[in-house]
Tab-separated table of C-alpha atoms in Angstrom:
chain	number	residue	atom	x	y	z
V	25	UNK	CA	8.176	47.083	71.507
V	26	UNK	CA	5.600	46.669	68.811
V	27	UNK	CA	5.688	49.981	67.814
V	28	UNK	CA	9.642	50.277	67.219
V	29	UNK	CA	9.502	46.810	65.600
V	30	UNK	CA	7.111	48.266	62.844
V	31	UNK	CA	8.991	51.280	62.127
V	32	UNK	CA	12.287	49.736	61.463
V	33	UNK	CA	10.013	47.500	58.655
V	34	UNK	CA	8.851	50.631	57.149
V	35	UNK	CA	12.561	51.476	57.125
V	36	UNK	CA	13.835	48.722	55.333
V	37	UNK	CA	10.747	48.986	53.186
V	38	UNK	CA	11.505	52.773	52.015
V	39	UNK	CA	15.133	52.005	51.614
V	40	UNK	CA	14.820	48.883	49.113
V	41	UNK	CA	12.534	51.059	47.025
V	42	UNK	CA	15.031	53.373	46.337
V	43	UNK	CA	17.740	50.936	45.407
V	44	UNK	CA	14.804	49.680	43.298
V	45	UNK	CA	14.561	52.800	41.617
V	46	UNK	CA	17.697	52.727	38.897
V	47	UNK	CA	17.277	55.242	36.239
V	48	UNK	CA	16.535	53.576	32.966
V	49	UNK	CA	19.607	55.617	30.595
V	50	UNK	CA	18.771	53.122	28.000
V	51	UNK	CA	22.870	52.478	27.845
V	52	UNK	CA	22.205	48.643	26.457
V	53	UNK	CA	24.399	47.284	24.456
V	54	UNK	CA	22.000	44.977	21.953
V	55	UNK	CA	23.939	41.903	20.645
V	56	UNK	CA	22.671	41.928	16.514
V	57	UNK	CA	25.546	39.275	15.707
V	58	UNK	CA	25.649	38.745	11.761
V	59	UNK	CA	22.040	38.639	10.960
V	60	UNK	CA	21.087	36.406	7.684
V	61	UNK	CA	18.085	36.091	5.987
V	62	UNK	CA	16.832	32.533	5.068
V	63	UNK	CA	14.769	31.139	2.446
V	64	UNK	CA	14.157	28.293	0.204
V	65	UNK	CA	13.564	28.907	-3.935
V	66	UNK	CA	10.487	26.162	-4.007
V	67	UNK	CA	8.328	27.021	-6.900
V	68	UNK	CA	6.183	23.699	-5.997
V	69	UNK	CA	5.493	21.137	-3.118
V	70	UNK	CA	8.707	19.659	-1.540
V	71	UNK	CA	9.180	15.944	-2.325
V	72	UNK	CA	11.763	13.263	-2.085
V	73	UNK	CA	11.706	9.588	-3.172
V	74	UNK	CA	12.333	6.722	-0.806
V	75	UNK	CA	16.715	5.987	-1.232
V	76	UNK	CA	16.864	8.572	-3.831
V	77	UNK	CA	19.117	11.661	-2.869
V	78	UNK	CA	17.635	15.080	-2.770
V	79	UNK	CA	18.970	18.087	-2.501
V	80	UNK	CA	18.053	20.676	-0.638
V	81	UNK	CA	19.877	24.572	-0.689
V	82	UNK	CA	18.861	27.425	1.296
V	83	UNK	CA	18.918	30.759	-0.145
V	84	UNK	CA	21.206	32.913	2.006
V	85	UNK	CA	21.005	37.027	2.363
V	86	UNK	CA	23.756	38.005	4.666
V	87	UNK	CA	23.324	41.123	6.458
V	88	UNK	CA	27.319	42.406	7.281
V	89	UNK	CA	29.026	42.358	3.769
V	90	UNK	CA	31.605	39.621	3.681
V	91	UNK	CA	30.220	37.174	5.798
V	92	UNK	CA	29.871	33.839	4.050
V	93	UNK	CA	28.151	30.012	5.186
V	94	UNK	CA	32.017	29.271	7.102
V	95	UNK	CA	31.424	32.141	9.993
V	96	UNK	CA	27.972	29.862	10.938
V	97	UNK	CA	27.585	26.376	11.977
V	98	UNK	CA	24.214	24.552	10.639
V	99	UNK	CA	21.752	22.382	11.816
V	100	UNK	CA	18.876	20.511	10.108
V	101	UNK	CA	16.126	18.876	11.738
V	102	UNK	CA	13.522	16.135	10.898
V	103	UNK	CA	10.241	16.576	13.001
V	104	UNK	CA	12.569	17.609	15.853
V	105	UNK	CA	15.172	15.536	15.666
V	106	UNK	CA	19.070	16.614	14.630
V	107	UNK	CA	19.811	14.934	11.207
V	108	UNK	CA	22.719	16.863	9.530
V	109	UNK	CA	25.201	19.572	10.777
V	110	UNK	CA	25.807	20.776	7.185
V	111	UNK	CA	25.805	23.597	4.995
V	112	UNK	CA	23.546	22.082	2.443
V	113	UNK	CA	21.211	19.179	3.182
V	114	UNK	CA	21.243	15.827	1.333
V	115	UNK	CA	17.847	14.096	2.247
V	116	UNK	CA	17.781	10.370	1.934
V	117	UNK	CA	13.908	9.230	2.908
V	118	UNK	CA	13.341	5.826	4.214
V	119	UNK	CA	9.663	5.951	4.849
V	120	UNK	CA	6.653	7.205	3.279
V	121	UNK	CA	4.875	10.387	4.537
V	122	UNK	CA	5.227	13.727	5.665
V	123	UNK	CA	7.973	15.277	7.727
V	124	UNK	CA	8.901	18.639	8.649
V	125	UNK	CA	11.845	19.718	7.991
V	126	UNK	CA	14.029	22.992	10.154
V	127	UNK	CA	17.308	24.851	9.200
V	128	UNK	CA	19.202	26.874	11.872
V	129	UNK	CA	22.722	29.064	11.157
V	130	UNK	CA	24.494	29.362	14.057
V	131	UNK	CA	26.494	32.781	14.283
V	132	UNK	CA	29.890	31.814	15.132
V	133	UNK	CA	31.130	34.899	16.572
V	134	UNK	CA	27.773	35.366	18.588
V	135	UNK	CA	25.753	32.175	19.045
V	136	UNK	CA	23.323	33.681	17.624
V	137	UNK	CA	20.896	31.205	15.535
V	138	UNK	CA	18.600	32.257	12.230
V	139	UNK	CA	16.044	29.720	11.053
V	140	UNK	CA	13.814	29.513	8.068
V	141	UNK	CA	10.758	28.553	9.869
V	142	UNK	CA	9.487	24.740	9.002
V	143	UNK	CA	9.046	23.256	6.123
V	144	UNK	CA	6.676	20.544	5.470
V	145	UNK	CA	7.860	17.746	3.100
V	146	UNK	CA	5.939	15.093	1.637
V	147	UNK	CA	8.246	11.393	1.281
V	148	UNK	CA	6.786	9.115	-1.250
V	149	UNK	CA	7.766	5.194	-2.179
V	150	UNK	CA	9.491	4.802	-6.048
V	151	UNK	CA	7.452	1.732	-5.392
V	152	UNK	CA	3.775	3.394	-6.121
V	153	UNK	CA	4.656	3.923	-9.684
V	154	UNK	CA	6.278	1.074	-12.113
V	155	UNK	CA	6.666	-2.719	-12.926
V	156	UNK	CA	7.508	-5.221	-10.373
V	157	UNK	CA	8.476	-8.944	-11.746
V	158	UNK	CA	9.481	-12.090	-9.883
V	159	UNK	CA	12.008	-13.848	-11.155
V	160	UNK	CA	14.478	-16.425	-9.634
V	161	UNK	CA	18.483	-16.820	-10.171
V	162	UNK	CA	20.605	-19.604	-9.009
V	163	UNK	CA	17.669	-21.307	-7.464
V	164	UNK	CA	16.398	-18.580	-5.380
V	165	UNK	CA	13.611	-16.236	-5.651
V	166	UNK	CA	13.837	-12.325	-6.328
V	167	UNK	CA	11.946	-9.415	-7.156
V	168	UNK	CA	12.670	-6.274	-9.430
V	169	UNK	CA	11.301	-3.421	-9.649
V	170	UNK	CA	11.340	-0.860	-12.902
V	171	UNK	CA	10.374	2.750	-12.973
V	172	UNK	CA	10.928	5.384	-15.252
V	173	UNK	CA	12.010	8.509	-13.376
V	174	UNK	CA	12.867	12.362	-15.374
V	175	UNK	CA	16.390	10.847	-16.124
V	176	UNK	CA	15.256	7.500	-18.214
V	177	UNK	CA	14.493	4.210	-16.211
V	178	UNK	CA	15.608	2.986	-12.868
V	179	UNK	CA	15.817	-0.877	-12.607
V	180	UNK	CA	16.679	-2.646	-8.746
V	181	UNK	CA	17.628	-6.275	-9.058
V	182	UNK	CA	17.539	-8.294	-5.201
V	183	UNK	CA	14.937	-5.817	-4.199
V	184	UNK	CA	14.102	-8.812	-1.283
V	185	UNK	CA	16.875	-9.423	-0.094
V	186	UNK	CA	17.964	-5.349	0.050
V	187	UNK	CA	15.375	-4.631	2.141
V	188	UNK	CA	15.212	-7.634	4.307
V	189	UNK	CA	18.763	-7.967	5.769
V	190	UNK	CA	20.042	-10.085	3.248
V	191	UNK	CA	17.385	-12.921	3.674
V	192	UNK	CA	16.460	-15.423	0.954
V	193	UNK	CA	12.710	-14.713	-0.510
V	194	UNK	CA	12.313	-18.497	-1.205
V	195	UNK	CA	12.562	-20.960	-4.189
V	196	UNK	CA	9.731	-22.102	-6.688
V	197	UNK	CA	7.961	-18.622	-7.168
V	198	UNK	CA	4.405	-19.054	-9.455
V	199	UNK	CA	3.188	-15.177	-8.886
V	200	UNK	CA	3.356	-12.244	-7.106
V	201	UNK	CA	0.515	-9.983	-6.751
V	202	UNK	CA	0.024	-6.214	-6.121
V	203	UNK	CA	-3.147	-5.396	-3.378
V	204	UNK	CA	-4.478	-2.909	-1.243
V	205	UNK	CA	-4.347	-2.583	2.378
V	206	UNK	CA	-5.377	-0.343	4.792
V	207	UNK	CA	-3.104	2.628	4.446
V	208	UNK	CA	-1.163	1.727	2.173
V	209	UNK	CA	-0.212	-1.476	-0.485
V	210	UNK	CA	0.304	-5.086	-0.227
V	211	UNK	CA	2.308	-7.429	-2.152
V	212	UNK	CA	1.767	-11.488	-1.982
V	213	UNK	CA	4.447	-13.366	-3.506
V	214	UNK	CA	3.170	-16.992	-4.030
V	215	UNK	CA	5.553	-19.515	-3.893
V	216	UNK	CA	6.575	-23.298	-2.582
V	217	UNK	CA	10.052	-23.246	-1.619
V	218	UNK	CA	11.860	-21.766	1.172
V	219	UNK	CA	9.788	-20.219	3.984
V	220	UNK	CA	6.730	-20.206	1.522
V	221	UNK	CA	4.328	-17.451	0.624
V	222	UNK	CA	4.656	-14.584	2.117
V	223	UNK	CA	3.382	-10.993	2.248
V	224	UNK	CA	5.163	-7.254	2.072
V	225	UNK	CA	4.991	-3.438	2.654
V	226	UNK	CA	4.379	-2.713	-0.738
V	227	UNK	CA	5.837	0.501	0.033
V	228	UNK	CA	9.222	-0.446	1.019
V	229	UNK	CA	9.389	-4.423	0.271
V	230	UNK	CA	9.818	-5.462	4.133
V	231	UNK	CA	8.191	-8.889	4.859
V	232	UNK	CA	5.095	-8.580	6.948
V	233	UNK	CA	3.496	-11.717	6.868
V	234	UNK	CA	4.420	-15.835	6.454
V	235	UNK	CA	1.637	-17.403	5.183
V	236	UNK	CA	2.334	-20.593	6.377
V	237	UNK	CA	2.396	-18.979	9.965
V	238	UNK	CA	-0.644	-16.934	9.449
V	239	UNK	CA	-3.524	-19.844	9.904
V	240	UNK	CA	-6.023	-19.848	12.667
V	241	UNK	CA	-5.140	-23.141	14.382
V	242	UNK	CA	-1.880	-23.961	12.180
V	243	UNK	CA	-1.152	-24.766	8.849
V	244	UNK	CA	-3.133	-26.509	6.976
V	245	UNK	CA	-1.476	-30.268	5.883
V	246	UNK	CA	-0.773	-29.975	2.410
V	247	UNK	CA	-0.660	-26.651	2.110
V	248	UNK	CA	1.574	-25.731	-1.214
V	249	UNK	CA	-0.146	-22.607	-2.533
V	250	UNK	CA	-0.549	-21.749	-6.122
V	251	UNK	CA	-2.835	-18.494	-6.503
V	252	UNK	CA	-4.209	-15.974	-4.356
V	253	UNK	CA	-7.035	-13.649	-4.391
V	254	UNK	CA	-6.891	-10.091	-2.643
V	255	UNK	CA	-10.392	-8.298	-2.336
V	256	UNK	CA	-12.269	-5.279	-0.616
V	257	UNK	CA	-14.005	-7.937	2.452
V	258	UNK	CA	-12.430	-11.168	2.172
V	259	UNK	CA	-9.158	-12.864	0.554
V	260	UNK	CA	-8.470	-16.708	-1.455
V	261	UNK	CA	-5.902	-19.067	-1.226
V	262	UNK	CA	-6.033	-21.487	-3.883
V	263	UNK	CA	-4.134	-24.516	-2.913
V	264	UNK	CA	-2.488	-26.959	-5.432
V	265	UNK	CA	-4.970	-29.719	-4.524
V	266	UNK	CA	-7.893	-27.448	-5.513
V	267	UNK	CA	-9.163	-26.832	-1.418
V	268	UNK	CA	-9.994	-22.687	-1.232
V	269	UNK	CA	-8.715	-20.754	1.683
V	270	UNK	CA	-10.647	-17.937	3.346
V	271	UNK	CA	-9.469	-14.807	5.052
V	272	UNK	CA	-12.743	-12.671	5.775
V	273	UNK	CA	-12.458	-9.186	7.240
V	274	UNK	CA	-14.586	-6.415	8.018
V	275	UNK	CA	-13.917	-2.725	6.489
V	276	UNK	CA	-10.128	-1.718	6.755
V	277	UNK	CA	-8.754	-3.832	9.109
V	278	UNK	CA	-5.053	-2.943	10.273
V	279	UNK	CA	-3.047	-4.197	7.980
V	280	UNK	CA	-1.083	-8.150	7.598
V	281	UNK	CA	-2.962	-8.746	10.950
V	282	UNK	CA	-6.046	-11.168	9.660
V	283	UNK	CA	-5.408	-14.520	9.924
V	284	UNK	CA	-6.581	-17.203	7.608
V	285	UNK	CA	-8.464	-20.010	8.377
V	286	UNK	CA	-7.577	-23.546	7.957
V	287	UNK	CA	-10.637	-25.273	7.209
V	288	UNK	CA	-11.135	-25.265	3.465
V	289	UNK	CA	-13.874	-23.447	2.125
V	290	UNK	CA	-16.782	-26.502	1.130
V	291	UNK	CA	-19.982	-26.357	-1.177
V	292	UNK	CA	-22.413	-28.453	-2.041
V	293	UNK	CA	-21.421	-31.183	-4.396
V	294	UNK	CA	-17.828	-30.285	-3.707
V	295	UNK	CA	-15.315	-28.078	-5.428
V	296	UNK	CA	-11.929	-28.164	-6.717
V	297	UNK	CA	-10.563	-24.999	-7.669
V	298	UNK	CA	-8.368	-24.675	-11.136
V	299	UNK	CA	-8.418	-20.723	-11.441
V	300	UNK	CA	-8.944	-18.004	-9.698
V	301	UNK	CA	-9.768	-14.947	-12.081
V	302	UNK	CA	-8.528	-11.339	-11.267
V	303	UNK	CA	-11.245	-9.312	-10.672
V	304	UNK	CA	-11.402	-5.774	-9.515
V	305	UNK	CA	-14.453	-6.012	-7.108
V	306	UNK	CA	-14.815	-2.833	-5.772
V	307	UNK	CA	-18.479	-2.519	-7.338
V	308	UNK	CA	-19.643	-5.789	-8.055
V	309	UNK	CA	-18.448	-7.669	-4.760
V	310	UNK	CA	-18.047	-10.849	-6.584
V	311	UNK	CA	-14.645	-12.892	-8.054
V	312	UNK	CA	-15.032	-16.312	-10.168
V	313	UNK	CA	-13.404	-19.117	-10.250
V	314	UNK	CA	-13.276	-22.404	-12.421
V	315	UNK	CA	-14.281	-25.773	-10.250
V	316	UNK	CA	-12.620	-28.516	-11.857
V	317	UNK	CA	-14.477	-31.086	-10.394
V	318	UNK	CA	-17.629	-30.451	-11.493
V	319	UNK	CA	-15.992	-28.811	-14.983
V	320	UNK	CA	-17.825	-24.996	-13.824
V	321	UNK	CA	-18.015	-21.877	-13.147
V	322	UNK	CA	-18.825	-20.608	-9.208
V	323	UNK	CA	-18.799	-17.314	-8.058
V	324	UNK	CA	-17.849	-16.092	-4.602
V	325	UNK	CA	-20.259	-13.242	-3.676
V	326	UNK	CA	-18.036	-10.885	-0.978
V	327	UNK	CA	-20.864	-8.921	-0.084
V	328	UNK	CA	-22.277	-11.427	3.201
V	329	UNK	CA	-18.823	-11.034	4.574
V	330	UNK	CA	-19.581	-7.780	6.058
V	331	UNK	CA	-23.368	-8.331	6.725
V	332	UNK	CA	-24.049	-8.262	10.691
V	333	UNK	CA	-27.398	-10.974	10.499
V	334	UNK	CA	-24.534	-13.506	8.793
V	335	UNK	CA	-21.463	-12.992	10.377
V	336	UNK	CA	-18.771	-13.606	8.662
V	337	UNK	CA	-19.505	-15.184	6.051
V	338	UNK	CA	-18.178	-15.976	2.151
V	339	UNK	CA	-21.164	-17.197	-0.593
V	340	UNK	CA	-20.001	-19.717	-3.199
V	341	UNK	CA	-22.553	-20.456	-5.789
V	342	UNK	CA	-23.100	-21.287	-9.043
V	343	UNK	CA	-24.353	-18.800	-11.742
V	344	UNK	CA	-27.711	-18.231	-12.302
V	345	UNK	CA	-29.688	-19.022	-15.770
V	346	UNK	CA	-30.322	-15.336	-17.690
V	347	UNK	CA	-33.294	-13.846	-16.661
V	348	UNK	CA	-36.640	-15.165	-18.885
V	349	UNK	CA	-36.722	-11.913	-20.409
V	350	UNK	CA	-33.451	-11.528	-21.680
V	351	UNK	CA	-33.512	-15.306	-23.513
V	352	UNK	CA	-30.171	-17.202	-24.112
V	353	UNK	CA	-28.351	-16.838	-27.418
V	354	UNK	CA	-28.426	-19.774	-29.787
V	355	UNK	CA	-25.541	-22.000	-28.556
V	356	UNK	CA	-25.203	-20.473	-25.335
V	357	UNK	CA	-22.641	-21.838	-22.782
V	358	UNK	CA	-24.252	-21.698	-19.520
V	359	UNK	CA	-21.830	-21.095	-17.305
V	360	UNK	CA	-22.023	-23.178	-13.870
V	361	UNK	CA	-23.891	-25.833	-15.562
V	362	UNK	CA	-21.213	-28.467	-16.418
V	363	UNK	CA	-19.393	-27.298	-19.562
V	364	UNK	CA	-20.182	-31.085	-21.131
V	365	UNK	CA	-18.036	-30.935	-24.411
V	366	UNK	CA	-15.726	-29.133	-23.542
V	367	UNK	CA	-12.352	-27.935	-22.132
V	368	UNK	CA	-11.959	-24.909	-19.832
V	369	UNK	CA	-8.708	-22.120	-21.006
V	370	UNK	CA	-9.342	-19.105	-19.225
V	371	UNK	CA	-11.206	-16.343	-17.984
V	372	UNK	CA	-11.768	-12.937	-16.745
V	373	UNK	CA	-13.405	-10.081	-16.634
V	374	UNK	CA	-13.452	-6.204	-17.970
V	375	UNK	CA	-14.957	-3.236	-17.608
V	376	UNK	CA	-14.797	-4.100	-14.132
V	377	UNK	CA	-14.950	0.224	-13.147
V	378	UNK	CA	-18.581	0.130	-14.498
V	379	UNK	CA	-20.969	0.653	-11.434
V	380	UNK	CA	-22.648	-2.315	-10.026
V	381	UNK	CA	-21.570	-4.747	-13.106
V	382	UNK	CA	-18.517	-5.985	-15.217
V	383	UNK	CA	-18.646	-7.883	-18.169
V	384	UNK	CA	-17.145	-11.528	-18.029
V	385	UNK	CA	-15.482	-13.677	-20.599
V	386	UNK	CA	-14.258	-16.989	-20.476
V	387	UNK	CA	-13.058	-19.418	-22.842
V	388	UNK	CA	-13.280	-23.181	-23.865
V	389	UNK	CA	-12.403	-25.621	-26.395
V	390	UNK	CA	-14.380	-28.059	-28.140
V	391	UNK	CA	-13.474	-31.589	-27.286
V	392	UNK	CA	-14.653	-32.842	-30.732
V	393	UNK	CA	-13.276	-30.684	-32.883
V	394	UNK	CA	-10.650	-28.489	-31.094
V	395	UNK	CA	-12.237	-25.070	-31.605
V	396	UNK	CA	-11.991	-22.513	-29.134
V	397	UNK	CA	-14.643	-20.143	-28.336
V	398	UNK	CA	-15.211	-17.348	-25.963
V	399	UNK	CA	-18.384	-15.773	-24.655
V	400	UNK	CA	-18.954	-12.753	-22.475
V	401	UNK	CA	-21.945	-12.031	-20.246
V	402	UNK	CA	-22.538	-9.192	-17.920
V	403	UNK	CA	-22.541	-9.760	-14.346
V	404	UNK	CA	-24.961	-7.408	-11.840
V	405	UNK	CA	-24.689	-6.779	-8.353
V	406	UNK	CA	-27.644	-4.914	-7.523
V	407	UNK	CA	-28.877	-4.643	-3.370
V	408	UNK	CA	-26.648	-7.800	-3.019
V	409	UNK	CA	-28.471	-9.645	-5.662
V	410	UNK	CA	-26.205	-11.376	-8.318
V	411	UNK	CA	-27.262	-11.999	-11.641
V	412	UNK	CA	-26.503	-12.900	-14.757
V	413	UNK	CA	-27.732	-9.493	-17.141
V	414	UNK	CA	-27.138	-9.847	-20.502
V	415	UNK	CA	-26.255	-13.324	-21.635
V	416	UNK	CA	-23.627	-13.088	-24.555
V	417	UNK	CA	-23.169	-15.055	-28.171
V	418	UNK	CA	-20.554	-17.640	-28.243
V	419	UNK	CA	-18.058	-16.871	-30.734
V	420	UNK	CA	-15.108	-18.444	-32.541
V	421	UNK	CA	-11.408	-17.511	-31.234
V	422	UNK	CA	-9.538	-15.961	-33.917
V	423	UNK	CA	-6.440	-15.041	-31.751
């Protein structure tokens, strides 16, 4: 029984070989379709502009002589994703960054399909380069932005409310304020009407932050911001009652997610803060500000902030005297000493790029007589050491 069992399985076994074993004649008939080559003529890097049409036009080679771009369909795709079924693609960028971009023709009579490969694109924001200005209409406040472009200059009016839905910015605007943040740019728009200060994408003008929502604990009473301060470890709110805000961070923190506190920033002998000065502090670590109260200078050294024995810290202090070998001008204004006599203007400070120091200058006017002077000195930052370096000459404004 075994035995016959086993021989009809070799039978079946020998007989699906040979059914197995079809001549090859090589009688296939190949499908080719219309075959077209596809290219792109790019002579350098790919890149559109944020709501600013480009187009794009594949070179074509078609392989069977009178076939044109009507006997294919087409097919474009961003990073994977179907975005146009036409000939020739339009691109209209909404975000920043790169994408990659792939064409497909579509043989009509075959369904065939013929791609150029991917193509990598870079999207940039019309936003990086230009002016912005706030400016308010009919009691509302707006923002516009101006940019000069290979045709002549571009100029977008509303550029809020375009890119918000429609929604109001606010009322009262005092500033707005350009910044960076991690990965990308900020903008603070300080004002005291409507929903308040608030913070955007400066890459696309979306609102990101409220700063009356933003506070550790709630808003502050009495907060009505007038200035703000945007640095490398820590930012300022000046409010219009002269009480400092701090928001302290440590090294690129995601972006519009640090909160600021609401208890005011407090000194010795008190403060009440007038002016903020702009200053780039990538070197120097330091920004200055005028204390009305005490009619002075402070500085705010940003340097503790990130120090790991502190914490989180923020250093006010006052300005020390000039080092004893560098002796003090004749008629020297000492900074955070109180400027008895006379009447703070302005200040700020320049040549802020210079490696470890900037040169500061501020300016006053003489209560007696109504002159105004100015006088620079050179601020160091050196091992987080602050000093005064070179203590400059009063001179007369001539402006």
């Amino acid at each position: 029984m075994k035995t016959s069992n086993i021989f009809r399985l070799l039978l079946i076994t020998v007989l699906f070989l040979q059914l197995s074993c079809v001549k090859d004649s090589s009688n296939f008939d190949y499908v080719k379709g219309n075959p077209v080559k596809l290219s792109f003529d790019i002579t350098s890097a790919l890149t559109a502009v944020i709501d600013e049409p480009l187009a794009i036009v594949p070179k074509r080679e078609f392989e069977v002589a009178g076939k044109s771009i009507n006997d294919y369909d087409h097919e474009w795709y961003q990073d994977g994703k179907l975005i146009s079924k036409d000939a020739d693609l339009v691109y209209l960028g909404s975000k920043s960054g790169y994408v990659m971009l792939n064409y497909y023709m579509i043989d009509k009579a075959s369904g065939l399909r013929f791609e150029t490969g991917p193509i990598t694109m870079t999207v940039i924001s019309p936003y990086e380069t230009g002016w912005v200005i706030l400016y308010e209409k009919d009691g509302e406040s707006e923002i516009a932005h101006i940019r000069k472009t290979t045709t002549g200059y571009r100029d977008q009016l509303a550029l809020y409310k375009d890119k918000n839905n429609g929604e109001s910015l606010g009322s009262h605007p005092l500033r707005i304020k350009d910044y960076y943040v991690n990965g990308g740019r900020g903008v603070a728009v300080i004002q005291q009407g409507g929903q308040g200060s608030v913070e955007l994408d400066g890459l696309n003008y979306e609102k990101k932050l409220v700063v009356n929502e933003s506070f550790v604990g709630g808003k502050p009473a009495g907060l009505n911001p007038v200035n703000a301060g945007f640095f490398e470890t820590a930012d300022l709110l000046v409010n219009e009652d002269g009480k400092l805000y701090g928001r302290l961070f440590q090294t690129n923190p995601i972006a519009f997610t640090v909160p600021w506190l609401n208890i005011p920033l407090e000194i010795s002998k008190g403060m009440r803060i007038k002016h903020l000065w702009d200053v780039r502090t990538g070197n120097t670590m330091y920004t200055v500000m005028y204390d009305e109260l005490n009619n002075r200078l402070l500085y705010a050294s940003l340097k503790l902030v990130q120090n790991i024995t502190f914490g989180a810290t923020l250093k006010i202090d006052s300005f020390p005297p000039p080092p004893v070998y560098l002796p003090a001008p004749p008629g020297y204004i000492h900074p955070s000493l109180p400027l008895t006599g006379f009447d703070y203007i302005w200040g700020s400070t320049f040549k802020d790029d210079l490696p470890l120091s900037s040169t500061c200058v501020f300016m006053v006017r003489e209560q007696a007589n109504g002159e105004v002077y100015v006088q620079p000195f050179t601020f160091m930052n050196l091992m987080g050491i602050q000093t005064i370096h070179t203590p400059g000459m009063k001179q007369t404004f001539t402006g």
